Amino acid sequence: MSVQSKTVLKSYFETGDQPTESNFGDLIDSLQHVSADTLQTLTDGSSIAWNLSAGGLATVTLGGNRTLANPTNIAAGIYMLKVIQDGTGSRTLAYGTSYKFAGGVVPILSSAAAAYDILTFFCDGTNMNCIPSYNFS
């Protein structure tokens, strides 16, 4: 079992093919990076930058009301951001124009001190479509 290119992986699952145990092992090994991605800590500031090429998993602690700037090096994929309230709490987060939300409703973050929310993004290469999960504490 080994890491394979997307083209090779697709060939395992073509119509009429019966993938082998080894094929599934290759698939799992090739997708391991999705969950083993490097966790980057974003720098808190009035505008928070996120370079997606540095890792699709990120965390930020809000020290005030902030804006999550449009990400750099955007590419199709799944990305996750853990947004943590500082010791004061009640911080808000605004979003750049690349971020999209179901029904156009921007998520309201948990407000308790030290509470956190996890924002999962499905990116089509242009838009960061948000699926929020709230109130971890």
Short mmCIF file of C-alpha atoms in Angstrom, two decimals, residues 7-65:
data_model
loop_
_atom_site.label_atom_id
_atom_site.label_comp_id
_atom_site.label_asym_id
_atom_site.label_seq_id
_atom_site.Cartn_x
_atom_site.Cartn_y
_atom_site.Cartn_z
CA THR A 7 -5.45 9.59 -11.64
CA VAL A 8 -4.29 6.19 -10.36
CA LEU A 9 -6.88 6.21 -7.56
CA LYS A 10 -9.67 7.02 -10.01
CA SER A 11 -8.62 4.09 -12.20
CA TYR A 12 -9.31 1.69 -9.32
CA PHE A 13 -12.98 2.67 -9.28
CA GLU A 14 -13.93 2.82 -12.95
CA THR A 15 -17.23 1.27 -14.03
CA GLY A 16 -17.02 -2.51 -13.96
CA ASP A 17 -13.84 -2.62 -11.85
CA GLN A 18 -13.72 -4.38 -8.52
CA PRO A 19 -11.24 -2.59 -6.25
CA THR A 20 -8.97 -4.86 -4.23
CA GLU A 21 -8.01 -4.63 -0.58
CA SER A 22 -4.70 -3.16 -1.74
CA ASN A 23 -6.56 -0.52 -3.82
CA PHE A 24 -8.50 0.57 -0.77
CA GLY A 25 -5.27 0.65 1.24
CA ASP A 26 -3.75 2.95 -1.39
CA LEU A 27 -6.81 5.19 -1.18
CA ILE A 28 -6.56 5.44 2.61
CA ASP A 29 -2.80 6.10 2.50
CA SER A 30 -3.27 8.73 -0.21
CA LEU A 31 -5.94 10.60 1.77
CA GLN A 32 -4.12 10.43 5.09
CA HIS A 33 -2.92 14.01 4.61
CA VAL A 34 -6.49 15.24 4.96
CA SER A 35 -6.62 14.32 8.63
CA ALA A 36 -2.89 14.56 9.31
CA ASP A 37 -2.67 18.11 7.99
CA THR A 38 -0.40 20.54 9.80
CA LEU A 39 -2.27 22.64 12.34
CA GLN A 40 -1.35 26.27 11.90
CA THR A 41 -2.00 28.97 14.47
CA LEU A 42 -3.29 32.10 12.79
CA THR A 43 -2.13 35.47 14.09
CA ASP A 44 -4.84 37.44 15.86
CA GLY A 45 -5.28 40.98 14.62
CA SER A 46 -7.95 43.27 13.21
CA SER A 47 -7.68 41.31 9.94
CA ILE A 48 -6.78 37.63 10.28
CA ALA A 49 -4.83 36.10 7.38
CA TRP A 50 -5.08 32.41 6.43
CA ASN A 51 -2.62 30.96 3.92
CA LEU A 52 -4.26 27.71 2.86
CA SER A 53 -1.05 26.33 1.36
CA ALA A 54 0.43 26.28 4.87
CA GLY A 55 -2.24 23.84 6.02
CA GLY A 56 -5.94 23.26 5.91
CA LEU A 57 -6.34 23.01 9.67
CA ALA A 58 -6.04 26.23 11.64
CA THR A 59 -6.83 27.76 14.98
CA VAL A 60 -7.15 31.36 16.10
CA THR A 61 -7.92 32.96 19.46
CA LEU A 62 -9.89 36.17 19.08
CA GLY A 63 -8.56 39.05 21.18
CA GLY A 64 -11.18 41.49 19.90
CA ASN A 65 -13.80 41.84 17.20
#
